[in-house]
Coordinates of C-alpha atoms in Angstrom, one line a residue:
X1 CA 61.4 155.4 -45.0
X2 CA 65.0 153.9 -45.1
X3 CA 65.9 155.8 -42.0
X4 CA 62.7 154.6 -40.1
X5 CA 63.4 150.9 -41.5
X6 CA 66.8 151.2 -40.5
X7 CA 66.1 152.4 -36.9
X8 CA 63.3 149.6 -36.6
X9 CA 66.0 147.1 -37.6
X10 CA 68.4 148.7 -35.1
X11 CA 65.6 148.6 -32.3
X12 CA 65.1 144.8 -33.0
X13 CA 68.5 144.0 -32.9
X14 CA 69.1 145.9 -29.4
X15 CA 66.2 144.2 -28.1
X16 CA 67.5 140.6 -29.4
X17 CA 70.8 141.7 -27.9
X18 CA 69.2 142.8 -24.6
X19 CA 67.7 139.4 -24.3
X20 CA 70.9 137.6 -25.0
X21 CA 72.7 139.4 -22.4
X22 CA 69.8 139.1 -19.8
X23 CA 69.1 135.8 -18.8
X24 CA 66.4 137.0 -16.6
X25 CA 64.4 138.6 -19.5
X26 CA 65.2 135.1 -22.0
X27 CA 63.9 133.2 -19.1
X28 CA 60.9 135.1 -18.8
X29 CA 60.0 135.1 -22.6
X30 CA 60.8 131.3 -22.7
X31 CA 58.7 130.5 -20.0
X32 CA 55.5 132.9 -21.3
X33 CA 55.8 130.7 -24.6
X34 CA 55.9 127.1 -22.7
X35 CA 52.9 128.1 -20.7
X36 CA 51.1 129.6 -23.9
X37 CA 51.8 126.0 -25.6
X38 CA 50.8 124.4 -22.5
X39 CA 47.2 126.2 -22.4
X40 CA 46.7 125.4 -26.0
X41 CA 47.8 121.5 -25.5
X42 CA 45.2 121.3 -22.8
X43 CA 42.5 122.7 -25.1
X44 CA 43.4 120.4 -27.7
X45 CA 43.1 117.6 -25.5
X46 CA 39.5 118.2 -24.5
X47 CA 36.7 116.1 -25.9
X48 CA 34.2 119.0 -26.6
X49 CA 34.8 121.8 -29.1
X50 CA 36.5 125.0 -28.3
X51 CA 36.7 128.0 -30.7
X52 CA 37.8 131.8 -29.9
X53 CA 37.2 134.6 -32.3
X54 CA 37.9 138.4 -32.3
X55 CA 35.4 141.0 -32.1
X56 CA 34.5 140.7 -35.7
X57 CA 33.8 137.2 -35.4
X58 CA 36.9 135.8 -37.1
X59 CA 38.2 132.5 -35.9
X60 CA 41.5 133.1 -33.8
X61 CA 41.6 129.4 -32.5
X62 CA 39.8 126.1 -32.8
X63 CA 40.8 122.9 -30.7
X64 CA 41.1 119.6 -32.4
X65 CA 37.6 118.3 -31.5
X66 CA 36.0 121.5 -33.1
X67 CA 37.8 120.9 -36.2
X68 CA 37.1 117.6 -36.3
X69 CA 33.1 118.6 -35.7
X70 CA 33.0 120.9 -38.5
X71 CA 35.1 118.8 -41.0
X72 CA 38.1 120.8 -41.5
X73 CA 41.8 121.1 -40.4
X74 CA 42.3 123.5 -37.7
X75 CA 44.4 126.0 -39.9
X76 CA 41.8 126.1 -42.5
X77 CA 39.5 127.5 -40.0
X78 CA 41.8 130.4 -38.6
X79 CA 40.4 133.7 -40.1
X80 CA 37.1 132.2 -41.1
X81 CA 33.7 133.9 -40.1
X82 CA 32.4 131.2 -37.0
X83 CA 29.0 131.5 -38.6
X84 CA 30.4 130.0 -41.9
X85 CA 31.9 127.2 -39.8
X86 CA 29.2 126.2 -37.3
X87 CA 26.1 127.3 -39.1
X88 CA 23.7 126.9 -36.1
X89 CA 20.0 128.2 -36.1
X90 CA 21.2 131.5 -33.9
X91 CA 24.2 132.4 -36.2
X92 CA 23.7 136.2 -37.5
X93 CA 20.6 136.7 -35.4
X94 CA 20.0 138.5 -32.0
X95 CA 20.3 134.8 -30.5
X96 CA 24.0 134.5 -31.1
X97 CA 25.5 134.1 -27.4
X98 CA 29.1 134.8 -28.8
X99 CA 27.8 138.4 -29.9
X100 CA 26.0 139.0 -26.5
X101 CA 29.1 137.7 -24.4
X102 CA 31.4 140.4 -26.5
X103 CA 28.9 143.3 -26.2
X104 CA 27.7 142.6 -22.6
X105 CA 30.9 141.4 -21.1
X106 CA 29.4 138.5 -19.6
X107 CA 29.1 134.7 -20.0
X108 CA 25.8 133.3 -21.5
X109 CA 24.4 129.7 -22.6
X110 CA 21.9 128.6 -24.9
X111 CA 20.6 125.5 -26.9
X112 CA 20.3 125.4 -30.8
X113 CA 20.9 123.3 -33.9
X114 CA 24.0 123.2 -35.8
X115 CA 24.3 122.1 -39.7
X116 CA 27.5 120.2 -39.6
X117 CA 29.2 117.8 -42.4
X118 CA 28.0 114.9 -40.3
X119 CA 24.6 115.9 -40.2
X120 CA 22.3 118.3 -38.2
X121 CA 22.7 117.8 -34.2
X122 CA 21.4 119.3 -30.9
X123 CA 24.0 121.6 -29.2
X124 CA 24.4 123.7 -26.0
X125 CA 27.1 126.5 -26.2
X126 CA 28.6 128.8 -23.8
X127 CA 30.0 132.0 -24.8
X128 CA 32.6 134.4 -22.6
X129 CA 34.4 137.2 -23.4
X130 CA 38.2 137.3 -23.9
X131 CA 40.0 140.3 -22.0
X132 CA 43.5 141.4 -22.6
X133 CA 45.9 142.8 -19.9
X134 CA 44.6 146.3 -20.1
X135 CA 41.2 145.2 -19.4
X136 CA 39.8 145.5 -23.0
X137 CA 37.4 143.0 -24.6
X138 CA 39.2 141.5 -27.8
X139 CA 36.9 138.9 -28.6
X140 CA 35.2 135.8 -27.1
X141 CA 35.8 132.2 -26.4
X142 CA 32.9 129.2 -26.8
X143 CA 32.6 125.7 -25.7
X144 CA 30.1 123.7 -27.4
X145 CA 28.1 120.4 -26.0
X146 CA 26.3 117.9 -28.1
X147 CA 22.8 117.4 -26.6
X148 CA 21.6 114.8 -29.0
X149 CA 21.5 112.1 -26.3
X150 CA 20.0 114.1 -23.7
X151 CA 16.9 114.7 -26.0
X152 CA 16.8 111.0 -26.5
X153 CA 17.1 110.4 -22.8
X154 CA 13.9 112.8 -22.5
X155 CA 11.9 111.0 -24.9
X156 CA 12.9 107.5 -23.4
X157 CA 11.6 108.9 -19.9
X158 CA 8.5 110.0 -21.4
X159 CA 7.5 106.8 -22.8
X160 CA 8.0 105.3 -19.3
X161 CA 6.1 107.7 -17.6
X162 CA 3.3 107.1 -20.2
X163 CA 3.4 103.3 -20.2
X164 CA 3.3 103.5 -16.1
X165 CA 0.1 105.4 -16.3
X166 CA -1.5 103.0 -18.7
X167 CA -0.6 100.4 -16.2
X168 CA 2.0 98.6 -18.5
X169 CA 4.3 98.0 -15.3
X170 CA 6.6 95.7 -17.2
X171 CA 7.7 98.2 -19.7
X172 CA 11.4 99.2 -19.4
X173 CA 13.8 101.5 -20.9
X174 CA 16.7 100.3 -23.3
X175 CA 20.0 102.0 -21.7
X176 CA 22.0 100.3 -24.5
X177 CA 20.4 103.0 -26.8
X178 CA 22.9 105.5 -25.3
X179 CA 26.8 105.9 -25.6
X180 CA 27.0 108.5 -22.6
X181 CA 27.1 106.9 -19.2
X182 CA 25.2 109.7 -17.6
X183 CA 22.3 109.0 -19.9
X184 CA 22.6 105.5 -19.7
X185 CA 22.5 105.3 -15.8
X186 CA 19.2 107.5 -16.0
X187 CA 17.4 104.9 -18.0
X188 CA 18.7 102.3 -15.7
X189 CA 17.7 104.3 -12.8
X190 CA 14.4 104.5 -13.8
X191 CA 14.2 100.9 -14.6
X192 CA 15.5 99.9 -11.1
X193 CA 12.7 102.5 -9.7
X194 CA 10.0 100.3 -11.5
X195 CA 11.5 97.2 -10.1
X196 CA 11.6 98.4 -6.4
X197 CA 7.8 98.9 -6.6
X198 CA 6.5 95.4 -5.5
X199 CA 9.2 94.6 -2.9
X200 CA 8.4 97.7 -0.3
X201 CA 4.6 96.5 -0.9
X202 CA 5.1 92.6 0.2
X203 CA 7.4 94.0 3.2
X204 CA 4.4 96.3 4.4
X205 CA 2.1 93.6 4.1
X206 CA 4.2 91.1 6.0
X207 CA 4.9 93.6 8.7
X208 CA 1.1 94.3 9.0
X209 CA 0.3 90.8 9.6
X210 CA 2.8 90.4 12.2
X211 CA 1.7 93.3 14.3
X212 CA -2.2 92.1 14.0
X213 CA -0.9 88.7 15.8
X214 CA 0.8 91.0 18.6
X215 CA 4.3 89.8 17.2
X216 CA 5.9 93.3 17.2
X217 CA 8.7 93.3 14.5
X218 CA 11.9 95.4 14.3
X219 CA 11.8 98.5 12.7
X220 CA 12.1 98.6 8.8
X221 CA 16.1 99.5 8.0
X222 CA 15.8 99.1 4.3
X223 CA 16.2 102.5 2.6
X224 CA 12.7 103.4 0.4
X225 CA 11.9 106.8 -1.2
X226 CA 8.7 108.5 -2.0
X227 CA 5.4 106.8 -0.7
X228 CA 7.4 103.6 0.1
X229 CA 9.3 105.8 2.6
X230 CA 6.1 107.1 3.8
X231 CA 4.7 103.6 4.1
X232 CA 7.9 102.5 5.6
X233 CA 7.9 105.4 8.1
X234 CA 4.1 104.7 9.2
X235 CA 4.9 101.0 9.9
X236 CA 7.9 102.4 11.9
X237 CA 5.9 104.6 13.7
X238 CA 3.2 102.1 14.4
X239 CA 6.1 99.9 16.0
X240 CA 7.3 102.8 18.0
X241 CA 3.8 103.7 19.1
X242 CA 3.2 99.8 20.4
X243 CA 6.8 99.5 21.8
X244 CA 6.4 103.2 23.8
X245 CA 3.1 102.2 25.4
X246 CA 4.6 98.8 26.6
X247 CA 7.7 100.7 27.6
X248 CA 5.3 103.4 29.4
X249 CA 3.6 100.6 31.2
X250 CA 6.8 98.9 32.4
X251 CA 8.2 102.3 33.5
X252 CA 4.9 103.0 35.6
X253 CA 5.2 99.8 37.2
X254 CA 8.9 100.7 38.2
X255 CA 7.8 104.1 39.8
X256 CA 9.0 106.2 36.9
X257 CA 6.5 108.6 36.2
X258 CA 8.4 110.9 34.1
X259 CA 7.8 108.7 31.1
X260 CA 6.2 110.5 28.0
X261 CA 3.0 109.1 26.5
X262 CA 2.4 109.8 22.8
X263 CA -1.5 110.2 22.2
X264 CA -1.9 109.8 18.7
X265 CA -5.4 110.4 18.2
X266 CA -8.6 111.1 19.9
X267 CA -9.4 107.7 19.6
X268 CA -6.1 106.2 21.5
X269 CA -7.8 105.1 24.4
X270 CA -5.0 103.0 25.6
X271 CA -2.7 106.1 25.6
X272 CA -5.1 108.2 27.2
X273 CA -5.8 105.7 30.0
X274 CA -1.8 105.7 30.7
X275 CA -1.7 109.3 30.6
X276 CA -4.5 109.3 33.3
X277 CA -2.8 106.7 35.5
X278 CA 0.5 108.9 35.2
X279 CA -1.4 112.1 36.1
X280 CA -3.1 110.6 39.2
X281 CA 0.1 109.1 40.7
X282 CA 2.2 112.2 39.8
X283 CA -1.0 114.1 41.8
X284 CA -0.3 111.5 44.6
X285 CA 3.7 112.0 44.3
X286 CA 3.1 115.7 44.9
X287 CA 0.7 115.4 47.7
X288 CA 3.2 113.1 49.5
X289 CA 6.1 115.6 48.4
X290 CA 4.1 118.4 50.0
X291 CA 3.6 116.5 53.2
X292 CA 7.2 115.6 53.4
X293 CA 8.1 119.3 52.8
X294 CA 6.0 120.5 55.5
X295 CA 7.5 118.1 58.1
X296 CA 11.1 119.0 57.3
X297 CA 9.7 122.7 57.7
X298 CA 8.5 121.6 61.4
X299 CA 4.5 122.0 60.0
X300 CA 4.0 118.8 61.9
X301 CA 0.0 119.9 61.5
X302 CA -0.2 119.6 58.1
X303 CA -2.1 116.6 56.4
X304 CA -3.0 115.0 53.0
X305 CA -6.0 115.8 51.1
X306 CA -8.1 112.6 50.4
X307 CA -11.0 114.5 48.7
X308 CA -8.6 115.3 46.0
X309 CA -8.6 111.7 44.9
X310 CA -10.8 108.7 44.1
X311 CA -11.1 105.2 45.3
X312 CA -8.0 103.4 46.6
X313 CA -6.1 106.8 46.0
X314 CA -8.1 108.5 48.4
X315 CA -7.3 105.5 51.1
X316 CA -3.9 105.8 50.8
X317 CA -4.0 109.6 51.4
X318 CA -6.3 108.8 54.7
X319 CA -4.0 106.0 56.0
X320 CA -1.0 108.4 55.7
X321 CA -2.9 110.9 57.7
X322 CA -3.5 108.5 60.2
X323 CA 0.0 107.3 60.4
X324 CA 1.2 110.8 60.9
X325 CA -1.3 111.4 64.0
X326 CA 0.0 108.6 65.7
X327 CA 3.6 109.7 65.1
X328 CA 3.3 113.3 65.7
X329 CA 1.1 113.5 69.0
X330 CA 4.3 112.5 71.4
X331 CA 6.3 114.6 69.3
X332 CA 3.9 117.9 69.7
X333 CA 4.0 117.0 73.4
X334 CA 7.6 116.6 73.6
X335 CA 8.3 119.9 71.5
X336 CA 5.7 121.7 73.8
X337 CA 7.6 120.7 76.9
X338 CA 11.0 121.7 75.4
X339 CA 9.5 125.2 74.4
X340 CA 8.9 125.5 78.1
X341 CA 12.0 124.5 79.0
X342 CA 13.6 127.2 76.2
X343 CA 11.9 129.9 77.9
X344 CA 13.1 129.1 81.4
X345 CA 10.0 127.4 82.4
X346 CA 11.0 124.2 84.3
X347 CA 7.5 123.6 85.9
X348 CA 6.0 120.9 83.6
X349 CA 7.3 117.4 82.4
X350 CA 6.2 114.9 79.9
X351 CA 3.4 113.0 81.6
X352 CA 1.6 111.2 78.6
X353 CA 1.8 107.4 78.1
X354 CA 4.3 106.4 75.4
X355 CA 5.6 103.2 73.8
X356 CA 8.9 102.4 72.1
X357 CA 10.8 105.1 70.5
X358 CA 8.3 107.7 71.9
X359 CA 9.0 106.6 75.4
X360 CA 12.6 107.1 74.9
X361 CA 12.1 110.7 73.6
X362 CA 9.9 111.4 76.6
X363 CA 12.6 110.1 79.1
X364 CA 15.4 112.2 77.1
X365 CA 13.0 115.3 77.6
X366 CA 12.4 114.8 81.0
X367 CA 16.1 114.0 82.0
X368 CA 17.0 117.6 80.4
X369 CA 14.5 119.2 82.6
X370 CA 15.9 117.2 85.4
X371 CA 19.6 118.3 84.9
X372 CA 18.6 121.9 84.5
X373 CA 16.8 122.0 87.5
X374 CA 20.2 120.9 89.0
X375 CA 22.2 123.3 87.0
X376 CA 20.0 126.3 88.4
X377 CA 20.4 125.5 92.1
X378 CA 24.4 125.2 91.4
X379 CA 24.7 128.6 89.5
X380 CA 22.2 130.1 91.6
X381 CA 24.6 129.3 94.7
X382 CA 27.6 130.6 92.8
X383 CA 25.7 133.9 91.8
X384 CA 25.2 134.6 95.5
X385 CA 28.8 133.9 96.6
X386 CA 28.5 130.7 97.7
X387 CA 31.5 128.8 96.4
X388 CA 30.7 125.6 98.2
X389 CA 28.0 124.5 95.6
X390 CA 28.2 121.2 93.6
X391 CA 26.8 119.4 90.9
X392 CA 26.7 115.8 89.7
X393 CA 28.0 114.7 86.3
X394 CA 24.6 113.9 84.2
X395 CA 26.7 111.1 82.7
X396 CA 30.1 109.8 82.1
X397 CA 30.3 111.6 78.8
X398 CA 29.0 115.1 80.2
X399 CA 30.9 117.7 78.8
X400 CA 29.8 120.6 80.5
X401 CA 30.5 119.4 84.4
X402 CA 34.3 119.8 84.0
X403 CA 33.5 123.4 82.9
X404 CA 31.4 124.4 85.6
X405 CA 33.9 123.2 88.1
X406 CA 36.5 125.2 86.7
X407 CA 34.4 128.0 86.5
X408 CA 34.1 127.7 90.3
X409 CA 37.8 127.2 90.6
X410 CA 38.8 130.3 88.5
X411 CA 36.1 132.7 90.6
X412 CA 37.5 131.3 93.8
X413 CA 41.2 132.3 92.5
X414 CA 40.2 135.7 91.6
X415 CA 38.5 136.5 95.0
X416 CA 41.7 135.3 96.8
X417 CA 44.1 137.6 94.6
X418 CA 41.6 140.4 95.1
X419 CA 41.9 139.9 98.9
X420 CA 45.6 139.8 98.9
X421 CA 45.9 142.9 96.7
X422 CA 43.4 144.7 98.8
X423 CA 45.3 144.0 102.2
X424 CA 48.7 144.9 100.4
X425 CA 47.1 148.3 99.6
X426 CA 45.9 148.7 103.1
X427 CA 49.4 148.1 104.5
X428 CA 51.2 150.6 102.1
X429 CA 52.7 147.6 100.0
X430 CA 52.5 149.4 96.9
X431 CA 54.6 147.2 94.7
X432 CA 52.5 144.0 95.5
X433 CA 51.0 142.4 92.6
X434 CA 49.0 139.5 91.8
X435 CA 50.2 136.7 89.2
X436 CA 48.0 137.3 86.5
X437 CA 49.6 134.2 84.5
X438 CA 47.7 132.1 87.0
X439 CA 44.5 132.9 85.6
X440 CA 42.7 132.4 82.3
X441 CA 40.9 134.5 79.9
X442 CA 39.1 137.5 81.0
X443 CA 40.0 136.6 84.7
X444 CA 43.6 137.1 83.5
X445 CA 42.7 140.5 82.3
X446 CA 41.0 141.6 85.4
X447 CA 44.0 140.7 87.4
X448 CA 46.2 142.4 84.9
X449 CA 44.2 145.5 84.9
X450 CA 44.6 145.8 88.4
X451 CA 48.5 145.5 88.4
X452 CA 48.7 147.7 85.6
X453 CA 46.3 150.3 87.5
X454 CA 48.8 150.1 90.3
X455 CA 51.7 150.5 88.1
X456 CA 50.6 154.1 86.9
X457 CA 51.3 157.3 88.4
X458 CA 49.2 160.2 87.3
X459 CA 51.4 163.2 87.5
X460 CA 54.4 162.1 85.0
X461 CA 51.9 160.7 82.6
X462 CA 50.1 164.1 82.5
X463 CA 53.2 166.0 81.9
X464 CA 54.0 163.3 79.1
X465 CA 50.5 163.7 77.2
X466 CA 50.7 167.5 77.4
X467 CA 54.3 167.5 75.6
X468 CA 53.0 164.9 72.9
X469 CA 49.9 167.0 72.5
X470 CA 51.8 170.1 71.8
X471 CA 54.2 168.5 69.4
X472 CA 51.8 166.9 67.5
X473 CA 50.0 170.2 66.7
X474 CA 53.5 171.8 65.6
X475 CA 54.1 173.5 69.0
X476 CA 57.4 172.3 69.8
X477 CA 58.2 172.9 73.7
X478 CA 61.5 173.6 75.4
X479 CA 62.9 170.5 76.9
X480 CA 61.8 168.9 80.2
X481 CA 64.1 170.1 82.8
X482 CA 62.4 168.4 86.1
X483 CA 63.9 165.6 87.6
X484 CA 62.4 162.3 87.5
X485 CA 63.2 158.7 88.4
X486 CA 63.1 155.1 86.9
X487 CA 60.9 154.7 84.1
X488 CA 59.2 158.1 84.2
X489 CA 62.8 159.7 83.8
X490 CA 63.3 157.5 80.6
X491 CA 60.0 158.6 79.6
X492 CA 61.5 162.4 79.9
X493 CA 64.7 161.6 78.1
X494 CA 62.5 160.2 75.1
X495 CA 60.3 163.1 74.9
X496 CA 63.4 165.2 75.0
X497 CA 65.1 163.4 72.1
X498 CA 61.8 163.6 70.2
X499 CA 61.6 167.6 70.4
X500 CA 65.6 167.9 69.5
X501 CA 64.5 165.5 66.6
X502 CA 61.6 167.4 65.3
X503 CA 63.6 170.9 65.9
X504 CA 66.6 169.6 63.6
X505 CA 63.8 168.3 60.8
X506 CA 62.4 171.6 60.8
X507 CA 66.0 173.7 60.4
X508 CA 66.7 171.0 57.7
X509 CA 63.5 171.6 55.8
X510 CA 64.1 175.7 56.0
X511 CA 67.6 175.4 54.7
X512 CA 66.6 173.1 51.9
X513 CA 63.5 175.6 51.1
X514 CA 65.7 178.8 51.4
X515 CA 68.5 177.0 49.0
X516 CA 65.9 176.1 46.6
X517 CA 64.6 179.9 46.3
X518 CA 68.1 180.9 45.8
X519 CA 68.8 178.5 43.1
X520 CA 71.5 176.3 44.9
X521 CA 70.1 173.1 43.6
X522 CA 72.8 171.2 44.7
X523 CA 72.3 171.6 48.3
X524 CA 71.2 168.8 50.5
X525 CA 70.5 167.8 54.1
X526 CA 72.6 165.8 56.1
X527 CA 70.3 162.5 56.7
X528 CA 72.9 160.8 59.0
X529 CA 72.2 163.4 61.5
X530 CA 68.7 162.0 61.9
X531 CA 67.2 158.9 63.2
X532 CA 64.6 156.6 62.3
X533 CA 61.7 157.7 60.1
X534 CA 63.1 161.1 60.5
X535 CA 66.3 160.0 58.7
X536 CA 64.2 158.5 56.0
X537 CA 62.1 161.8 55.6
X538 CA 65.1 163.7 55.0
X539 CA 66.8 161.0 52.7
X540 CA 63.5 161.2 50.5
X541 CA 63.8 164.7 50.3
X542 CA 67.2 164.6 49.0
X543 CA 66.3 161.8 47.0
X544 CA 63.6 163.8 45.5
X545 CA 65.6 166.7 44.6
X546 CA 68.3 164.2 43.1
X547 CA 65.5 162.8 41.0
X548 CA 64.1 165.9 39.7
X549 CA 67.4 167.8 39.2
X550 CA 69.4 165.0 37.1
X551 CA 66.9 164.9 34.2
X552 CA 66.5 168.7 34.3
X553 CA 70.3 169.0 33.8
X554 CA 70.3 166.2 31.1
X555 CA 67.5 168.1 29.3
X556 CA 69.4 171.5 29.4
X557 CA 72.6 170.1 28.1
X558 CA 71.1 168.6 25.0
X559 CA 68.7 171.6 24.4
X560 CA 72.1 173.7 24.5
X561 CA 74.0 171.1 22.2
X562 CA 71.1 171.2 19.8
X563 CA 70.9 174.8 19.6
X564 CA 74.6 174.9 18.7
X565 CA 74.2 172.3 16.0
X566 CA 75.7 169.8 17.9
X567 CA 73.3 167.0 17.6
X568 CA 73.8 164.3 20.6
X569 CA 73.2 160.5 20.4
X570 CA 69.5 159.4 21.5
X571 CA 69.2 159.6 25.5
X572 CA 69.2 155.5 26.6
X573 CA 68.7 156.0 30.4
X574 CA 65.6 154.7 31.6
X575 CA 63.1 157.5 33.4
X576 CA 59.8 157.3 34.5
X577 CA 56.7 159.9 34.4
X578 CA 56.9 163.0 33.1
X579 CA 60.7 162.8 32.9
X580 CA 60.4 159.6 30.4
X581 CA 58.1 162.0 28.3
X582 CA 60.5 164.6 28.3
X583 CA 63.4 162.0 27.3
X584 CA 61.0 160.8 24.7
X585 CA 60.4 164.4 23.2
X586 CA 64.3 165.2 23.3
X587 CA 64.8 161.9 21.5
X588 CA 62.1 162.7 18.9
X589 CA 63.5 166.2 18.6
X590 CA 66.7 164.4 17.8
X591 CA 65.3 162.4 15.2
X592 CA 63.6 165.0 13.4
X593 CA 66.7 167.0 13.2
X594 CA 68.6 164.2 11.9
X595 CA 66.2 163.6 9.2
X596 CA 66.2 167.1 8.2
X597 CA 70.0 167.3 8.1
X598 CA 70.0 164.1 6.1
X599 CA 67.6 165.5 3.6
X600 CA 69.3 168.6 3.4
X601 CA 72.8 166.8 2.9
X602 CA 70.8 164.7 0.1
X603 CA 69.4 167.6 -1.8
X604 CA 72.7 169.6 -1.2
X605 CA 74.4 166.6 -3.1
X606 CA 71.8 166.2 -5.8
X607 CA 72.3 169.7 -6.5
X608 CA 76.1 169.5 -6.7
X609 CA 75.5 166.4 -9.3
X610 CA 73.2 168.4 -11.2
X611 CA 70.1 166.0 -10.1
X612 CA 68.0 169.2 -10.0
X613 CA 64.6 167.0 -10.1
X614 CA 65.3 165.5 -6.7
X615 CA 63.2 166.3 -4.1
X616 CA 63.2 165.4 -0.1
X617 CA 59.7 163.4 1.1
X618 CA 58.2 166.2 2.9
X619 CA 55.6 163.3 4.6
X620 CA 58.4 161.9 6.5
X621 CA 58.7 165.3 8.7
X622 CA 56.3 166.9 11.2
X623 CA 55.2 170.4 11.9
X624 CA 57.6 173.4 10.9
X625 CA 60.0 170.6 9.6
X626 CA 57.8 169.6 7.0
X627 CA 57.0 173.3 6.3
X628 CA 60.9 173.7 5.7
X629 CA 61.1 170.7 3.6
X630 CA 58.2 171.4 1.6

């Protein structure tokens, strides 16, 4: 026993020394103690009783309000059974919420009576479990509220209700009987509610009187509740309805048929009448819109349907039909003649009698008719080769006359050049050409085409076509040895150069293919021997070989070094596509081997130091490397 006591003393001294030597531990303990004192101070400052007990219902803490309520000092309550202090009707029964909170691990509230030194009072208490850091329930905590004034307030309100039912509307509650502000406010609120009954009824009577005299007041904006609010809403709805009907009548008068009429009941004849007026006007609007759409679409024979309306509304539709007839008859005749003109029939003109704007339209249609007749005569002469044809301007603004004259001039120039070329060909002057720049558009193309035809020689072109065809099929012919002159000799030289270039390209391609088969991967073609796109082809093949062989050489070097235990730095050069994937795989391999070497060194060092429980983390490795470490 002495040895164990000595050990405890030694442990205590060690702990105290460690705390002194470790400011962090000392500060943490000091902070924890300070926080606990703060919590106790806060609980003591609460005006409602708070107590906590252990699982055996022994009081572990009670605040000042709780100690004052039970008539004891707080220290005298510690260790006492809670039921010996509070003495409620629930104590030591199945109704005890503290026992329930500890057993069921929950918060529970209930009402009961407590027998305290100051007398019996009604209380509402809430019990909750206390849980330590390990999650175990070690007791419970309880808060208590005095509900005596709450019961008084209920009784006071009950008396007011009974008085109101009995018609004693001057009965009021006494808020001075209550200390708690909330209950005092409740009684005051009931008194104010009773006071508020008479005012709304007087307002309602005044509004009904004004409405009955046609004096529509502003809507009631005061706030009411319950039935008074319903009365207010009904009066406001009545005001809205009358104002809406007046507004609807005004809108209809202004032509706004989108206004909505609220028919309040079957007996609301005024609203029904307004709805009927809007319906008829909307139907009339639809009918007129239908006629408008038909006229826009050229359906000029469409007419309104007066049989769908009654009285003055039917007369409106009939008058519109008569107006359409008067307007559209001359237009229909003009359309008929224009339709004939459109079909190339110029045998008829507009002959009916017209007045005003209709007469202007008639003159315009007949003017088009006469001008087209003159145009036909003009074009007929030109079509028959009579270039003496003439036509007068239809007006100073005539935009067609200038081009008709230009047409005749261009045709005359074309005829002149054709005669000149024909005469030169007959005379054997084959170098004679027309000047195509003197012509425009397709006329220029005609003259240029004749010139191009004279420039061509069939023989040399056939030879050139044959050589090009053979080259395109991979059949490289012998070079042309025949003699040509001028442009044809240049064509021959170009074809021979093409043959040389293709042959050189084939030779270099065969050379590179043979070198690749023999493993001579540094062999390249000399792109400088080629021209144009052929040089691009050879250079592209060389560049392709460089881009393929370079990364493969790097990969081979890295694999060789790794196989010899010489772990290189990771590849930092940029590659694309599959070469980038090879680079990434090599870098991953380097990382994996380096990690394996690191763990192996760590384990070896630990073994040397006798740290035999040291292990590598196999989860950091992948595949067979993980198996090696594991």
